Amino acid sequence: MTTRGVLYVHSAPRALCPHVEWAVAGVLGVRVQLDWVRQPASPGTWRAELSWRGEVGTASKLASALRGWHLLRFEVTAEPCATAEGERYSATPDLGIFHAVTGIHGDILIPEDRLRAAMVRAAQGETVLEAELAKLLGKPWDDELEPFRYAGEGAPVRWLHQVV
């Protein structure tokens, strides 16, 4: 079963750009040459977008290939398909990686056990429920990435297909 999605590299230092392409090519099994444009939200960095099609699980493989690279901000999305929910991965240098399962309309689906755990921590006074829910929804990542998303409007997008 295949799905499709988008890789948004919101900001990368110039020296990291070829490494991003190599990592993505390793996952997709095809040569990748992204159209890098300057990222106005962070002078001295570059951004690119790539629409992809591949097997279910490709988004997690892309996120794994890129995670932990200092100074790299990115998001990977995968659309839901007949055999799997959608996914969203967001990563920033300060926050690390965030993963969410998404439904057919793009809404984040929070598992019941994670909600229960957040309620227990809040009831025990360890945290505030609103803050826990914000983390479960990825709000800290959204807050940090939003200026980079806005700065990327109108950027070129290229479609690539995974060899299966």
mmCIF file of C-alpha atoms in Angstrom:
data_model
loop_
_atom_site.group_PDB
_atom_site.id
_atom_site.type_symbol
_atom_site.label_atom_id
_atom_site.label_comp_id
_atom_site.label_asym_id
_atom_site.label_seq_id
_atom_site.Cartn_x
_atom_site.Cartn_y
_atom_site.Cartn_z
ATOM 1 C CA MET A 1 0.000 0.000 0.000
ATOM 2 C CA THR A 2 1.306 3.443 -0.861
ATOM 3 C CA THR A 3 0.695 6.882 0.540
ATOM 4 C CA ARG A 4 1.941 10.327 -0.247
ATOM 5 C CA GLY A 5 3.190 13.232 1.753
ATOM 6 C CA VAL A 6 5.397 16.267 1.902
ATOM 7 C CA LEU A 7 8.806 16.941 3.397
ATOM 8 C CA TYR A 8 9.248 20.559 4.436
ATOM 9 C CA VAL A 9 12.821 21.496 5.251
ATOM 10 C CA HIS A 10 12.119 24.819 6.937
ATOM 11 C CA SER A 11 15.720 25.793 7.588
ATOM 12 C CA ALA A 12 19.114 24.219 7.048
ATOM 13 C CA PRO A 13 22.603 25.697 6.930
ATOM 14 C CA ARG A 14 24.005 25.620 3.383
ATOM 15 C CA ALA A 15 26.606 22.980 4.296
ATOM 16 C CA LEU A 16 23.845 20.621 5.463
ATOM 17 C CA CYS A 17 21.723 20.851 2.277
ATOM 18 C CA PRO A 18 23.535 18.115 0.286
ATOM 19 C CA HIS A 19 23.420 15.814 3.316
ATOM 20 C CA VAL A 20 19.658 16.294 3.543
ATOM 21 C CA GLU A 21 19.346 15.342 -0.133
ATOM 22 C CA TRP A 22 21.481 12.221 0.363
ATOM 23 C CA ALA A 23 19.475 11.143 3.421
ATOM 24 C CA VAL A 24 16.161 11.618 1.594
ATOM 25 C CA ALA A 25 17.483 9.784 -1.471
ATOM 26 C CA GLY A 26 18.508 6.894 0.759
ATOM 27 C CA VAL A 27 14.941 6.569 2.027
ATOM 28 C CA LEU A 28 13.140 7.097 -1.286
ATOM 29 C CA GLY A 29 15.537 5.038 -3.387
ATOM 30 C CA VAL A 30 15.839 7.718 -6.074
ATOM 31 C CA ARG A 31 18.247 10.577 -6.695
ATOM 32 C CA VAL A 32 17.071 13.743 -4.960
ATOM 33 C CA GLN A 33 17.984 17.291 -5.916
ATOM 34 C CA LEU A 34 15.899 19.811 -3.991
ATOM 35 C CA ASP A 35 15.221 23.369 -5.099
ATOM 36 C CA TRP A 36 16.800 25.271 -2.217
ATOM 37 C CA VAL A 37 15.722 28.858 -1.609
ATOM 38 C CA ARG A 38 16.831 31.317 1.045
ATOM 39 C CA GLN A 39 14.888 31.198 4.304
ATOM 40 C CA PRO A 40 14.053 34.807 5.220
ATOM 41 C CA ALA A 41 12.935 33.816 8.726
ATOM 42 C CA SER A 42 16.516 32.776 9.520
ATOM 43 C CA PRO A 43 19.165 34.558 7.442
ATOM 44 C CA GLY A 44 21.953 32.286 6.308
ATOM 45 C CA THR A 45 19.710 29.218 6.085
ATOM 46 C CA TRP A 46 17.898 27.554 3.204
ATOM 47 C CA ARG A 47 14.533 25.869 2.760
ATOM 48 C CA ALA A 48 13.057 23.306 0.378
ATOM 49 C CA GLU A 49 9.923 21.222 -0.099
ATOM 50 C CA LEU A 50 9.475 17.796 -1.578
ATOM 51 C CA SER A 51 6.223 15.995 -2.295
ATOM 52 C CA TRP A 52 6.754 12.252 -2.212
ATOM 53 C CA ARG A 53 4.879 9.021 -2.790
ATOM 54 C CA GLY A 54 5.965 5.768 -1.182
ATOM 55 C CA GLU A 55 5.114 2.874 1.066
ATOM 56 C CA VAL A 56 3.310 3.380 4.348
ATOM 57 C CA GLY A 57 6.033 4.193 6.873
ATOM 58 C CA THR A 58 8.038 6.406 4.523
ATOM 59 C CA ALA A 59 7.311 9.502 6.642
ATOM 60 C CA SER A 60 8.780 7.863 9.729
ATOM 61 C CA LYS A 61 11.832 6.755 7.753
ATOM 62 C CA LEU A 62 12.364 10.288 6.464
ATOM 63 C CA ALA A 63 11.996 11.753 9.955
ATOM 64 C CA SER A 64 14.418 9.170 11.354
ATOM 65 C CA ALA A 65 16.961 9.919 8.633
ATOM 66 C CA LEU A 66 16.868 13.637 9.477
ATOM 67 C CA ARG A 67 16.337 13.662 13.232
ATOM 68 C CA GLY A 68 19.028 14.904 15.527
ATOM 69 C CA TRP A 69 20.799 17.081 12.963
ATOM 70 C CA HIS A 70 21.608 20.263 14.814
ATOM 71 C CA LEU A 71 20.310 23.474 13.178
ATOM 72 C CA LEU A 72 17.801 21.592 10.978
ATOM 73 C CA ARG A 73 14.102 22.428 11.176
ATOM 74 C CA PHE A 74 11.743 20.185 9.238
ATOM 75 C CA GLU A 75 8.323 18.599 9.023
ATOM 76 C CA VAL A 76 7.226 15.418 7.286
ATOM 77 C CA THR A 77 3.605 14.602 6.633
ATOM 78 C CA ALA A 78 1.947 11.486 5.275
ATOM 79 C CA GLU A 79 -1.651 11.269 4.159
ATOM 80 C CA PRO A 80 -3.889 8.539 5.552
ATOM 81 C CA CYS A 81 -4.609 5.606 3.279
ATOM 82 C CA ALA A 82 -6.690 2.433 3.374
ATOM 83 C CA THR A 83 -4.255 0.665 5.717
ATOM 84 C CA ALA A 84 -2.847 3.468 7.875
ATOM 85 C CA GLU A 85 -3.666 6.754 9.552
ATOM 86 C CA GLY A 86 -1.808 9.857 8.488
ATOM 87 C CA GLU A 87 1.274 11.114 10.287
ATOM 88 C CA ARG A 88 3.031 14.351 11.045
ATOM 89 C CA TYR A 89 6.588 14.753 12.289
ATOM 90 C CA SER A 90 7.944 18.142 13.327
ATOM 91 C CA ALA A 91 11.523 18.788 14.415
ATOM 92 C CA THR A 92 13.433 21.783 15.734
ATOM 93 C CA PRO A 93 16.941 22.053 17.195
ATOM 94 C CA ASP A 94 15.628 23.122 20.613
ATOM 95 C CA LEU A 95 12.577 20.863 20.956
ATOM 96 C CA GLY A 96 13.669 17.714 19.156
ATOM 97 C CA ILE A 97 11.060 15.687 17.289
ATOM 98 C CA PHE A 98 7.290 15.565 17.659
ATOM 99 C CA HIS A 99 5.098 12.847 16.186
ATOM 100 C CA ALA A 100 1.345 12.835 15.784
ATOM 101 C CA VAL A 101 -1.151 10.539 14.136
ATOM 102 C CA THR A 102 -3.552 12.432 11.885
ATOM 103 C CA GLY A 103 -7.013 11.651 10.603
ATOM 104 C CA ILE A 104 -8.466 12.113 7.133
ATOM 105 C CA HIS A 105 -8.995 15.854 7.690
ATOM 106 C CA GLY A 106 -5.522 16.461 9.105
ATOM 107 C CA ASP A 107 -6.652 16.607 12.719
ATOM 108 C CA ILE A 108 -4.258 15.238 15.328
ATOM 109 C CA LEU A 109 -5.578 12.055 16.946
ATOM 110 C CA ILE A 110 -4.401 11.686 20.536
ATOM 111 C CA PRO A 111 -4.423 8.134 21.946
ATOM 112 C CA GLU A 112 -6.637 7.568 24.949
ATOM 113 C CA ASP A 113 -3.783 6.424 27.210
ATOM 114 C CA ARG A 114 -1.825 9.638 26.555
ATOM 115 C CA LEU A 115 -4.878 11.718 27.481
ATOM 116 C CA ARG A 116 -5.402 9.709 30.658
ATOM 117 C CA ALA A 117 -1.736 10.102 31.630
ATOM 118 C CA ALA A 118 -1.949 13.879 31.101
ATOM 119 C CA MET A 119 -5.054 14.054 33.280
ATOM 120 C CA VAL A 120 -3.356 12.030 36.046
ATOM 121 C CA ARG A 121 -0.248 14.265 36.008
ATOM 122 C CA ALA A 122 -2.463 17.348 36.199
ATOM 123 C CA ALA A 123 -4.602 15.876 38.992
ATOM 124 C CA GLN A 124 -1.450 15.111 41.001
ATOM 125 C CA GLY A 125 -0.287 18.702 40.594
ATOM 126 C CA GLU A 126 2.746 17.785 38.477
ATOM 127 C CA THR A 127 1.584 19.963 35.603
ATOM 128 C CA VAL A 128 -1.287 22.037 34.272
ATOM 129 C CA LEU A 129 -3.697 20.129 32.029
ATOM 130 C CA GLU A 130 -3.735 22.880 29.401
ATOM 131 C CA ALA A 131 0.071 22.699 29.082
ATOM 132 C CA GLU A 132 -0.030 18.906 28.773
ATOM 133 C CA LEU A 133 -2.678 19.076 26.061
ATOM 134 C CA ALA A 134 -0.675 21.723 24.218
ATOM 135 C CA LYS A 135 2.311 19.340 24.136
ATOM 136 C CA LEU A 136 0.132 16.461 22.922
ATOM 137 C CA LEU A 137 -1.084 18.680 20.077
ATOM 138 C CA GLY A 138 2.444 19.808 19.193
ATOM 139 C CA LYS A 139 1.835 23.463 20.049
ATOM 140 C CA PRO A 140 5.438 24.216 21.093
ATOM 141 C CA TRP A 141 6.634 22.907 17.694
ATOM 142 C CA ASP A 142 3.918 24.814 15.840
ATOM 143 C CA ASP A 143 4.836 28.021 17.682
ATOM 144 C CA GLU A 144 8.506 27.662 16.770
ATOM 145 C CA LEU A 145 7.921 26.587 13.152
ATOM 146 C CA GLU A 146 5.141 29.001 12.201
ATOM 147 C CA PRO A 147 7.443 31.876 11.140
ATOM 148 C CA PHE A 148 9.366 29.399 8.960
ATOM 149 C CA ARG A 149 6.163 28.058 7.408
ATOM 150 C CA TYR A 150 4.915 31.534 6.588
ATOM 151 C CA ALA A 151 8.245 32.511 5.052
ATOM 152 C CA GLY A 152 8.024 29.471 2.773
ATOM 153 C CA GLU A 153 4.753 30.356 1.043
ATOM 154 C CA GLY A 154 5.131 30.227 -2.718
ATOM 155 C CA ALA A 155 8.276 28.067 -2.646
ATOM 156 C CA PRO A 156 8.680 25.530 -5.461
ATOM 157 C CA VAL A 157 7.573 21.945 -4.795
ATOM 158 C CA ARG A 158 8.874 18.847 -6.582
ATOM 159 C CA TRP A 159 7.153 15.431 -6.674
ATOM 160 C CA LEU A 160 9.257 12.291 -6.213
ATOM 161 C CA HIS A 161 8.136 8.703 -6.088
ATOM 162 C CA GLN A 162 9.706 5.965 -4.035
ATOM 163 C CA VAL A 163 10.836 2.919 -5.966
ATOM 164 C CA VAL A 164 8.845 -0.066 -4.632
#
